[in-house]
Structure formats: C-alpha cells, structure tokens
C-alpha cells in the first residue's frame, strides 16, 4: 500500500472530492458547488479545505448551516485546477478541485463543447447542467443570523422595480478600465427611461463608488450597510 493511500484511509478520505480554494467568497462558492455537483455524479463524498485569509476572513461554518466536513491539510491526490476539466473516471482516492470557476467534467465538455470560461463568455450551458448548478447553489443555506438580516433587508427595500448593480473595484484593476463608472451610469439611465420607478441596489467594495452613484441617482440608489469595504 502506498503512503498516500495509507494516509487517505487513516483520514477517511478515500473516494473523496475536496474543494480547495483561497479566493473570495463568491469564487469559493463556485468551487464548492462544483465539487458537490461533480461529487454526486461520480459517487465521491465532498470535503472542504477553506483557509481564512484577506479575501475571505470567515470560516465556512460562520456563514453556512450546511454540515460539510472540513480538512486542515490536503494529502496527495489528483489535482484539477482552473485550466482543466475534471475526469469523471479518475481512479485516485482523493480528487482535489482547486479553482475559482464553475467546473465541468471531461464528459460534459465532450457532450456540450463548453469552454472553461462559460460563466464569463456567457455561452449558454445545456439545460441539465445549468439546472444542476442552480440547484446546488440553492442547497447552500446561510446561518440563521445572516438569513434573518437578508430577509429583513429584502422585505424593506426590494420590489419589482429594483435592479442589482455590482461595481467591482479595489484589487480588480481590469474592472476599473473595462467596467467604468460612466458605463454603469449610462446603463442605469437607459433603464430609467423604461422604468421611471426603478431603484438600484448597489453592491461595491469601494466607498467612493457609493457616494458618486448616490449623488448621481439621488434617492434611487441603496446599499446594504457595512462597517467597511475590506473583505477581511
């Protein structure tokens, strides 16, 4: 018996797919939902390697009520990163999914001819895969305190006229040049021409953006109150 296999057996990791990513929360959820979805397809149990860092300072248990086993360290295994389709017939005891994308298997790629960047180039997924991804994400349940705050905020502020606007800044230098404030504001003005009662829920990691957009669209922009924009 190899040393890696002995370690896996001792840790109860045989037949496991491990979600391992150091990214921000949303990208971690892409990796986790992919691990859950592919684990169900391939008969592997799912575990999480969820290190806290400056991109996500909260543990999984701080955020979600789902009970998914966590591992502090990862033994040897078959690693699939963000440039690879996961092999459905992989025989390794441990499969490690290390990506900030939604992941597809090699069989799904052959059947749909999807790219690894399908979530970014907006190419349509086959109905079954899209439904699986959606169902897996919906299966993740926030802890009661977070769920209560979200429900209260939505009940107070959201209606059929609210449009979400996500303005990414800080460490994402490409977003500053491609998704400019002016580009967002042009789209928002265009939407107001079709819905004069429209309001905008602004999600951003830059406090200046909240001030600029709040001034430009006075009374129509709101955000979830937060103590700061530092994700840590």
Coordinates of N, CA and C in Angstrom, one line a residue:
X1 N 0.8 -1.2 0.0 CA 0.0 0.0 0.0 C 0.9 1.2 0.0
X2 N 0.6 2.2 -0.9 CA 1.4 3.4 -0.9 C 1.1 4.3 0.3
X3 N 2.1 5.2 0.6 CA 2.0 6.0 1.8 C 0.8 7.0 1.6
X4 N 0.5 7.5 0.4 CA -0.6 8.4 0.2 C -1.9 7.7 0.5
X5 N -2.0 6.4 0.0 CA -3.3 5.7 0.2 C -3.5 5.4 1.7
X6 N -2.4 5.1 2.4 CA -2.5 4.8 3.8 C -2.9 6.1 4.6
X7 N -2.4 7.2 4.2 CA -2.8 8.5 4.8 C -4.3 8.8 4.5
X8 N -4.7 8.5 3.3 CA -6.1 8.8 2.9 C -7.0 7.9 3.8
X9 N -6.7 6.6 3.9 CA -7.5 5.7 4.7 C -7.6 6.1 6.2
X10 N -6.4 6.5 6.7 CA -6.4 7.0 8.1 C -7.3 8.2 8.3
X11 N -7.3 9.1 7.3 CA -8.1 10.3 7.4 C -9.5 10.2 7.0
X12 N -9.9 9.0 6.5 CA -11.2 8.8 5.9 C -11.5 9.6 4.7
X13 N -10.4 9.6 3.8 CA -10.6 10.4 2.6 C -10.7 9.6 1.3
X14 N -10.7 8.3 1.4 CA -10.9 7.5 0.2 C -12.2 7.8 -0.5
X15 N -12.2 8.0 -1.8 CA -13.4 8.3 -2.5 C -13.9 9.6 -2.2
X16 N -13.0 10.6 -2.1 CA -13.4 12.0 -1.7 C -13.0 13.0 -2.8
X17 N -13.9 14.0 -2.9 CA -13.5 15.2 -3.7 C -13.4 16.4 -2.8
X18 N -12.3 17.1 -2.8 CA -12.1 18.2 -1.8 C -12.1 19.5 -2.6
X19 N -13.0 20.4 -2.1 CA -13.0 21.8 -2.6 C -11.9 22.5 -1.9
X20 N -10.9 23.0 -2.6 CA -9.8 23.8 -2.1 C -9.6 25.0 -2.9
X21 N -9.9 26.2 -2.3 CA -9.7 27.4 -3.0 C -9.4 28.5 -1.9
X22 N -8.5 29.5 -2.3 CA -8.1 30.6 -1.4 C -8.8 31.9 -1.9
X23 N -9.8 31.8 -2.7 CA -10.3 33.0 -3.4 C -11.3 33.7 -2.4
X24 N -12.0 34.7 -3.0 CA -13.1 35.4 -2.3 C -14.3 34.5 -2.2
X25 N -15.3 35.0 -1.4 CA -16.5 34.1 -1.1 C -17.2 33.6 -2.3
X26 N -17.5 34.5 -3.2 CA -18.3 34.1 -4.4 C -17.6 33.1 -5.2
X27 N -16.3 33.2 -5.4 CA -15.5 32.3 -6.2 C -15.3 31.0 -5.4
X28 N -15.3 31.0 -4.1 CA -15.2 29.8 -3.3 C -16.5 29.0 -3.5
X29 N -17.6 29.7 -3.6 CA -18.9 29.0 -3.8 C -19.0 28.4 -5.2
X30 N -18.3 29.0 -6.2 CA -18.3 28.3 -7.5 C -17.6 27.0 -7.4
X31 N -16.4 27.0 -6.7 CA -15.7 25.8 -6.5 C -16.4 24.7 -5.7
X32 N -17.0 25.2 -4.6 CA -17.8 24.3 -3.7 C -19.0 23.7 -4.4
X33 N -19.8 24.5 -5.0 CA -21.0 24.0 -5.7 C -20.6 23.0 -6.8
X34 N -19.4 23.3 -7.5 CA -18.9 22.3 -8.5 C -18.5 21.0 -7.9
X35 N -17.8 21.1 -6.7 CA -17.4 19.8 -6.0 C -18.7 19.0 -5.6
X36 N -19.7 19.7 -5.1 CA -20.9 19.0 -4.7 C -21.6 18.4 -5.9
X37 N -21.7 19.1 -6.9 CA -22.4 18.6 -8.1 C -21.6 17.4 -8.7
X38 N -20.3 17.6 -8.9 CA -19.5 16.5 -9.5 C -19.3 15.3 -8.6
X39 N -19.3 15.6 -7.3 CA -19.2 14.5 -6.3 C -20.4 13.6 -6.4
X40 N -21.6 14.2 -6.6 CA -22.8 13.4 -6.7 C -22.8 12.6 -8.0
X41 N -22.2 13.2 -9.1 CA -22.1 12.4 -10.4 C -21.2 11.3 -10.3
X42 N -20.1 11.4 -9.5 CA -19.1 10.4 -9.5 C -19.0 9.5 -8.3
X43 N -20.0 9.7 -7.4 CA -20.0 8.9 -6.2 C -19.0 9.2 -5.2
X44 N -18.5 10.5 -5.1 CA -17.5 10.9 -4.2 C -18.1 11.7 -3.1
X45 N -17.6 11.5 -1.8 CA -18.1 12.4 -0.8 C -17.3 13.7 -0.8
X46 N -17.9 14.8 -0.4 CA -17.3 16.1 -0.5 C -16.8 16.6 0.8
X47 N -15.6 17.1 0.8 CA -15.0 17.8 1.9 C -14.4 19.1 1.5
X48 N -14.2 20.0 2.5 CA -13.7 21.4 2.2 C -12.4 21.7 2.8
X49 N -11.6 22.3 2.1 CA -10.4 23.0 2.6 C -10.6 24.5 2.4
X50 N -10.9 25.2 3.5 CA -11.4 26.6 3.5 C -10.6 27.5 4.4
X51 N -9.4 27.8 3.9 CA -8.5 28.6 4.7 C -9.0 30.1 4.8
X52 N -9.0 30.7 6.0 CA -9.3 32.1 6.1 C -8.1 32.9 5.7
X53 N -8.4 34.0 5.0 CA -7.4 34.9 4.5 C -7.9 36.3 4.3
X54 N -7.2 37.2 3.7 CA -7.6 38.6 3.4 C -8.8 38.6 2.4
X55 N -9.0 37.6 1.6 CA -10.1 37.5 0.7 C -11.4 37.1 1.3
X56 N -11.3 36.2 2.3 CA -12.4 35.7 3.0 C -12.0 35.3 4.4
X57 N -12.4 36.2 5.3 CA -11.9 36.0 6.7 C -12.9 35.2 7.5
X58 N -14.0 34.8 6.9 CA -15.0 34.0 7.7 C -14.8 32.5 7.3
X59 N -15.0 31.7 8.3 CA -15.0 30.2 8.1 C -16.3 29.8 7.4
X60 N -16.3 28.6 6.9 CA -17.5 28.1 6.3 C -18.6 28.1 7.3
X61 N -18.3 27.6 8.5 CA -19.4 27.5 9.5 C -19.9 28.8 10.0
X62 N -19.1 29.9 9.9 CA -19.6 31.2 10.2 C -20.7 31.7 9.3
X63 N -20.7 31.1 8.1 CA -21.6 31.6 7.0 C -22.7 30.7 6.7
X64 N -22.5 29.4 6.7 CA -23.5 28.4 6.2 C -23.8 27.4 7.3
X65 N -25.1 27.0 7.2 CA -25.6 26.0 8.1 C -25.4 24.6 7.6
X66 N -25.0 24.4 6.4 CA -24.7 23.1 5.8 C -23.6 22.4 6.6
X67 N -23.7 21.2 6.9 CA -22.6 20.5 7.6 C -21.8 19.7 6.6
X68 N -20.7 20.3 6.1 CA -19.8 19.6 5.2 C -18.5 19.5 5.9
X69 N -17.9 18.3 6.0 CA -16.7 18.0 6.7 C -15.5 18.9 6.1
X70 N -14.7 19.4 7.0 CA -13.5 20.2 6.6 C -12.2 19.5 6.9
X71 N -11.2 19.8 6.1 CA -9.9 19.2 6.4 C -8.9 20.4 6.5
X72 N -8.0 20.3 7.4 CA -7.0 21.3 7.7 C -5.8 21.3 6.6
X73 N -5.5 20.1 6.2 CA -4.4 19.9 5.3 C -4.9 18.9 4.2
X74 N -4.2 18.9 3.1 CA -4.6 18.1 2.0 C -3.5 17.1 1.7
X75 N -3.8 15.8 1.7 CA -2.7 14.8 1.4 C -2.6 14.7 -0.1
X76 N -1.7 13.8 -0.6 CA -1.6 13.7 -2.0 C -2.8 13.2 -2.7
X77 N -3.1 13.7 -3.9 CA -4.3 13.4 -4.6 C -4.2 13.9 -6.0
X78 N -5.2 13.7 -6.8 CA -5.3 14.1 -8.2 C -5.8 15.5 -8.2
X79 N -5.0 16.5 -8.6 CA -5.4 17.9 -8.6 C -5.9 18.3 -9.9
X80 N -7.1 19.0 -9.9 CA -7.7 19.6 -11.1 C -7.8 21.1 -10.8
X81 N -7.1 21.9 -11.6 CA -7.1 23.3 -11.4 C -8.1 24.0 -12.4
X82 N -8.0 25.3 -12.4 CA -9.0 26.1 -13.2 C -8.8 26.0 -14.7
X83 N -7.7 25.3 -15.1 CA -7.4 25.1 -16.6 C -7.8 23.7 -17.1
X84 N -8.4 22.9 -16.2 CA -8.7 21.5 -16.5 C -10.1 21.1 -16.3
X85 N -10.6 20.2 -17.2 CA -11.9 19.5 -17.0 C -11.6 18.3 -16.1
X86 N -12.5 18.1 -15.1 CA -12.3 17.0 -14.1 C -12.7 15.7 -14.8
X87 N -11.8 14.7 -14.7 CA -12.0 13.4 -15.3 C -13.0 12.6 -14.5
X88 N -14.2 12.3 -15.1 CA -15.2 11.5 -14.3 C -14.7 10.2 -13.9
X89 N -13.8 9.6 -14.7 CA -13.3 8.2 -14.4 C -12.0 8.2 -13.7
X90 N -11.7 9.3 -13.1 CA -10.4 9.4 -12.3 C -10.5 8.3 -11.2
X91 N -9.4 7.5 -11.0 CA -9.4 6.5 -10.0 C -8.7 6.9 -8.8
X92 N -8.2 8.1 -8.7 CA -7.4 8.5 -7.5 C -8.4 8.5 -6.3
X93 N -7.8 8.1 -5.1 CA -8.6 8.1 -3.9 C -9.1 9.5 -3.5
X94 N -8.3 10.5 -3.8 CA -8.7 11.9 -3.5 C -8.6 12.7 -4.7
X95 N -9.6 13.4 -5.0 CA -9.7 14.4 -6.1 C -9.7 15.7 -5.5
X96 N -8.9 16.6 -5.9 CA -8.8 18.0 -5.3 C -9.2 19.0 -6.4
X97 N -10.3 19.7 -6.2 CA -10.7 20.7 -7.1 C -10.3 22.1 -6.6
X98 N -9.3 22.6 -7.4 CA -8.7 23.9 -7.0 C -9.0 24.9 -8.1
X99 N -10.1 25.7 -7.9 CA -10.5 26.6 -9.0 C -11.3 27.7 -8.4
X100 N -11.4 28.8 -9.1 CA -12.3 29.9 -8.8 C -13.4 30.0 -9.8
X101 N -13.5 29.0 -10.7 CA -14.6 28.9 -11.7 C -15.6 27.8 -11.3
X102 N -16.7 27.9 -12.0 CA -17.6 26.7 -12.0 C -16.8 25.6 -12.8
X103 N -16.8 24.4 -12.4 CA -16.1 23.3 -13.0 C -17.0 22.4 -13.8
X104 N -16.5 21.9 -14.9 CA -17.2 20.9 -15.7 C -16.3 19.6 -15.8
X105 N -16.9 18.5 -16.0 CA -16.2 17.3 -16.2 C -15.8 17.1 -17.7
X106 N -14.9 16.2 -17.9 CA -14.4 15.9 -19.3 C -15.6 15.4 -20.2
X107 N -16.4 14.6 -19.6 CA -17.6 14.1 -20.3 C -18.5 15.2 -20.7
X108 N -18.8 16.1 -19.8 CA -19.7 17.3 -20.1 C -19.1 18.1 -21.2
X109 N -17.8 18.3 -21.2 CA -17.1 19.1 -22.2 C -17.3 18.4 -23.6
X110 N -17.2 17.1 -23.6 CA -17.3 16.4 -24.9 C -18.7 16.4 -25.4
X111 N -19.7 16.5 -24.5 CA -21.1 16.5 -24.9 C -21.6 17.9 -25.2
X112 N -21.0 18.9 -24.6 CA -21.6 20.3 -24.8 C -20.6 21.2 -25.6
X113 N -19.3 20.8 -25.6 CA -18.3 21.6 -26.2 C -18.2 23.0 -25.5
X114 N -18.4 23.0 -24.2 CA -18.3 24.2 -23.5 C -16.8 24.6 -23.2
X115 N -16.6 25.9 -23.0 CA -15.2 26.3 -22.6 C -15.1 26.4 -21.1
X116 N -13.9 26.5 -20.6 CA -13.8 26.6 -19.2 C -14.3 27.9 -18.7
X117 N -14.4 28.9 -19.6 CA -14.8 30.2 -19.2 C -16.3 30.5 -19.5
X118 N -17.1 29.4 -19.5 CA -18.5 29.6 -19.9 C -19.3 30.6 -19.0
X119 N -18.9 30.8 -17.8 CA -19.6 31.7 -16.9 C -19.2 33.2 -17.3
X120 N -18.1 33.3 -18.0 CA -17.6 34.7 -18.3 C -17.9 35.1 -19.7
X121 N -17.9 34.1 -20.7 CA -18.2 34.5 -22.0 C -19.7 34.4 -22.3
X122 N -20.5 34.0 -21.3 CA -21.9 34.0 -21.4 C -22.5 33.0 -22.4
X123 N -21.7 32.0 -22.8 CA -22.1 30.9 -23.7 C -23.2 30.1 -22.9
X124 N -24.3 29.7 -23.5 CA -25.3 29.0 -22.8 C -24.9 27.6 -22.5
X125 N -25.2 27.2 -21.3 CA -25.0 25.8 -20.9 C -26.2 24.9 -21.3
X126 N -26.0 23.6 -21.4 CA -27.1 22.7 -21.6 C -28.0 22.9 -20.4
X127 N -29.3 22.7 -20.7 CA -30.3 22.9 -19.6 C -30.1 22.0 -18.4
X128 N -29.6 20.8 -18.5 CA -29.4 19.9 -17.4 C -28.3 20.4 -16.5
X129 N -27.2 20.9 -17.1 CA -26.0 21.3 -16.3 C -26.4 22.7 -15.6
X130 N -27.0 23.6 -16.3 CA -27.4 24.8 -15.7 C -28.4 24.6 -14.5
X131 N -29.3 23.6 -14.7 CA -30.2 23.3 -13.6 C -29.5 22.7 -12.4
X132 N -28.5 21.9 -12.7 CA -27.7 21.3 -11.6 C -27.0 22.3 -10.8
X133 N -26.3 23.3 -11.5 CA -25.6 24.3 -10.9 C -26.5 25.2 -10.0
X134 N -27.7 25.5 -10.6 CA -28.6 26.4 -9.8 C -29.1 25.7 -8.6
X135 N -29.4 24.4 -8.7 CA -29.9 23.6 -7.6 C -28.9 23.5 -6.5
X136 N -27.6 23.3 -6.9 CA -26.6 23.1 -5.9 C -26.3 24.4 -5.2
X137 N -26.3 25.5 -5.8 CA -26.2 26.8 -5.2 C -27.3 27.1 -4.2
X138 N -28.5 26.7 -4.6 CA -29.7 26.9 -3.7 C -29.7 26.0 -2.5
X139 N -28.9 24.9 -2.6 CA -28.9 24.0 -1.4 C -28.0 24.5 -0.3
X140 N -27.2 25.6 -0.6 CA -26.3 26.1 0.5 C -27.2 27.1 1.3
X141 N -27.3 26.9 2.6 CA -28.2 27.6 3.5 C -27.4 28.5 4.4
X142 N -27.6 29.8 4.4 CA -26.9 30.7 5.3 C -27.3 30.4 6.7
X143 N -26.4 30.7 7.7 CA -26.8 30.5 9.1 C -27.9 31.4 9.4
X144 N -28.6 31.2 10.5 CA -29.9 31.8 10.8 C -29.7 33.4 10.9
X145 N -28.6 33.8 11.6 CA -28.5 35.2 11.8 C -28.3 36.0 10.4
X146 N -27.6 35.4 9.5 CA -27.4 36.0 8.2 C -28.7 36.0 7.4
X147 N -29.3 34.8 7.4 CA -30.6 34.7 6.7 C -31.6 35.7 7.2
X148 N -31.7 35.9 8.5 CA -32.7 36.8 9.1 C -32.4 38.2 8.6
X149 N -31.1 38.6 8.7 CA -30.8 40.0 8.2 C -31.1 40.2 6.7
X150 N -30.8 39.2 5.9 CA -31.1 39.3 4.5 C -32.6 39.4 4.2
X151 N -33.3 38.6 4.9 CA -34.8 38.6 4.7 C -35.4 40.0 5.1
X152 N -35.0 40.5 6.2 CA -35.5 41.8 6.7 C -35.1 42.9 5.8
X153 N -33.9 42.9 5.3 CA -33.4 43.9 4.3 C -34.2 43.8 3.0
X154 N -34.4 42.6 2.5 CA -35.1 42.5 1.2 C -36.6 42.9 1.4
X155 N -37.2 42.5 2.5 CA -38.6 42.9 2.7 C -38.8 44.4 2.8
X156 N -37.8 45.1 3.3 CA -37.8 46.5 3.5 C -37.5 47.3 2.2
X157 N -36.6 46.8 1.4 CA -36.1 47.6 0.3 C -36.5 47.0 -1.1
X158 N -36.7 45.8 -1.3 CA -36.8 45.2 -2.6 C -38.3 45.1 -3.1
X159 N -38.5 45.4 -4.4 CA -39.7 45.2 -5.1 C -39.4 44.9 -6.5
X160 N -40.4 44.9 -7.4 CA -40.3 44.5 -8.8 C -39.5 45.6 -9.6
X161 N -39.3 46.8 -9.0 CA -38.6 47.8 -9.7 C -37.1 47.9 -9.4
X162 N -36.6 47.1 -8.5 CA -35.2 47.1 -8.0 C -34.3 46.3 -9.0
X163 N -33.2 47.0 -9.4 CA -32.2 46.3 -10.2 C -30.9 46.3 -9.5
X164 N -30.2 45.1 -9.5 CA -28.9 45.0 -8.8 C -27.8 45.5 -9.7
X165 N -26.8 46.2 -9.1 CA -25.7 46.8 -9.8 C -24.4 46.4 -9.0
X166 N -23.5 45.6 -9.6 CA -22.3 45.2 -8.9 C -21.1 45.9 -9.5
X167 N -20.5 46.8 -8.7 CA -19.4 47.6 -9.2 C -18.1 47.1 -8.5
X168 N -17.3 46.3 -9.1 CA -16.1 45.8 -8.5 C -14.9 46.7 -8.7
X169 N -14.2 47.0 -7.7 CA -13.0 47.9 -7.7 C -11.9 47.2 -6.9
X170 N -11.3 48.0 -6.1 CA -10.2 47.6 -5.2 C -9.1 46.9 -6.0
X171 N -8.9 45.6 -5.8 CA -7.8 44.8 -6.3 C -8.0 44.4 -7.8
X172 N -9.2 44.7 -8.3 CA -9.5 44.2 -9.7 C -9.2 45.4 -10.7
X173 N -8.0 45.4 -11.1 CA -7.6 46.6 -12.0 C -8.3 46.6 -13.3
X174 N -8.6 45.4 -13.9 CA -9.2 45.3 -15.2 C -10.6 46.0 -15.1
X175 N -11.3 45.7 -14.0 CA -12.7 46.3 -13.9 C -12.7 47.8 -13.9
X176 N -11.7 48.4 -13.5 CA -11.6 49.9 -13.5 C -11.6 50.4 -14.9
X177 N -11.0 49.7 -15.8 CA -10.8 50.2 -17.2 C -11.9 49.7 -18.1
X178 N -12.4 48.5 -17.8 CA -13.5 47.9 -18.7 C -14.9 48.3 -18.2
X179 N -15.1 48.1 -16.9 CA -16.5 48.4 -16.4 C -16.4 49.7 -15.6
X180 N -16.3 50.8 -16.4 CA -16.2 52.1 -15.8 C -17.4 52.6 -15.1
X181 N -17.3 53.6 -14.2 CA -18.5 54.3 -13.6 C -19.4 54.8 -14.7
X182 N -18.8 55.4 -15.7 CA -19.7 56.0 -16.7 C -20.5 55.0 -17.5
X183 N -19.9 53.8 -17.7 CA -20.6 52.7 -18.4 C -21.8 52.2 -17.6
X184 N -21.5 52.0 -16.3 CA -22.6 51.6 -15.4 C -23.7 52.7 -15.4
X185 N -23.4 53.9 -15.3 CA -24.3 55.0 -15.2 C -25.2 55.2 -16.5
X186 N -24.5 54.9 -17.6 CA -25.3 55.0 -18.9 C -26.3 53.9 -18.9
X187 N -26.0 52.7 -18.5 CA -27.0 51.6 -18.5 C -28.1 51.9 -17.5
X188 N -27.8 52.5 -16.3 CA -28.8 52.8 -15.4 C -29.7 53.9 -15.9
X189 N -29.2 54.9 -16.5 CA -30.1 55.9 -17.1 C -31.0 55.3 -18.2
X190 N -30.4 54.4 -19.0 CA -31.2 53.8 -20.0 C -32.3 53.0 -19.4
X191 N -32.1 52.3 -18.3 CA -33.1 51.5 -17.7 C -34.2 52.5 -17.1
X192 N -33.8 53.6 -16.6 CA -34.8 54.6 -16.1 C -35.7 55.1 -17.2
X193 N -35.3 55.1 -18.4 CA -36.2 55.5 -19.5 C -37.3 54.5 -19.7
X194 N -37.1 53.3 -19.3 CA -38.1 52.2 -19.5 C -38.9 52.0 -18.2
X195 N -38.3 52.4 -17.0 CA -39.0 52.2 -15.7 C -38.7 53.4 -14.9
X196 N -39.6 54.3 -14.9 CA -39.3 55.6 -14.1 C -39.4 55.4 -12.6
X197 N -39.8 54.2 -12.2 CA -39.9 53.9 -10.7 C -38.7 53.1 -10.3
X198 N -37.7 52.9 -11.2 CA -36.6 52.0 -10.9 C -35.7 52.5 -9.8
X199 N -35.2 51.6 -9.0 CA -34.2 51.9 -8.0 C -33.1 50.9 -8.1
X200 N -31.9 51.2 -7.6 CA -30.8 50.3 -7.8 C -30.1 49.9 -6.5
X201 N -30.0 48.6 -6.4 CA -29.2 48.0 -5.2 C -27.8 48.0 -5.6
X202 N -26.9 48.8 -5.0 CA -25.5 48.9 -5.4 C -24.7 48.0 -4.4
X203 N -24.0 47.1 -5.0 CA -23.0 46.2 -4.3 C -21.6 46.6 -4.8
X204 N -20.8 47.1 -3.9 CA -19.4 47.5 -4.3 C -18.5 47.4 -3.2
X205 N -17.2 47.3 -3.5 CA -16.1 47.2 -2.5 C -15.4 48.6 -2.4
X206 N -16.0 49.6 -2.9 CA -15.4 50.9 -2.9 C -16.3 52.0 -2.4
X207 N -16.0 52.6 -1.2 CA -16.9 53.6 -0.6 C -17.2 54.8 -1.5
X208 N -16.1 55.2 -2.2 CA -16.3 56.3 -3.1 C -17.4 56.1 -4.2
X209 N -17.5 54.8 -4.6 CA -18.5 54.5 -5.6 C -19.9 54.7 -5.1
X210 N -20.1 54.3 -3.8 CA -21.4 54.5 -3.2 C -21.7 56.0 -3.2
X211 N -20.8 56.9 -2.8 CA -21.0 58.3 -2.8 C -21.3 58.9 -4.2
X212 N -20.5 58.5 -5.2 CA -20.7 59.0 -6.5 C -22.0 58.6 -7.1
X213 N -22.4 57.3 -7.0 CA -23.6 56.9 -7.6 C -24.8 57.4 -6.8
X214 N -24.6 57.5 -5.5 CA -25.7 58.1 -4.6 C -26.0 59.5 -5.0
X215 N -25.0 60.3 -5.4 CA -25.2 61.7 -5.8 C -25.8 61.7 -7.2
X216 N -25.3 60.9 -8.1 CA -25.8 60.9 -9.5 C -27.3 60.5 -9.6
X217 N -27.7 59.5 -8.7 CA -29.0 59.0 -8.8 C -29.7 59.1 -7.4
X218 N -29.8 60.4 -7.0 CA -30.3 60.7 -5.6 C -31.6 60.0 -5.4
X219 N -31.7 59.3 -4.2 CA -32.9 58.7 -3.8 C -33.2 57.4 -4.5
X220 N -32.4 57.0 -5.5 CA -32.7 55.8 -6.2 C -31.6 54.7 -5.9
X221 N -30.6 55.0 -5.3 CA -29.5 54.0 -5.0 C -29.5 53.7 -3.5
X222 N -29.4 52.4 -3.2 CA -29.2 52.0 -1.8 C -28.3 50.8 -1.7
X223 N -27.7 50.6 -0.6 CA -26.7 49.5 -0.4 C -27.0 48.9 1.0
X224 N -26.4 47.7 1.1 CA -26.5 47.0 2.4 C -25.5 47.7 3.4
X225 N -25.9 48.1 4.6 CA -25.0 48.8 5.5 C -23.9 47.8 5.9
X226 N -22.6 48.3 5.8 CA -21.5 47.5 6.2 C -20.5 48.4 6.9
X227 N -19.7 47.9 7.8 CA -18.7 48.7 8.6 C -17.6 49.2 7.8
X228 N -17.3 48.5 6.6 CA -16.2 48.9 5.8 C -16.2 48.1 4.5
X229 N -15.2 48.3 3.6 CA -15.2 47.6 2.4 C -14.1 46.6 2.3
X230 N -13.3 46.5 3.4 CA -12.2 45.5 3.5 C -12.8 44.1 3.7
X231 N -12.6 43.1 2.8 CA -13.2 41.8 2.9 C -12.7 41.0 4.1
X232 N -11.6 41.4 4.7 CA -11.0 40.7 5.8 C -11.6 41.2 7.1

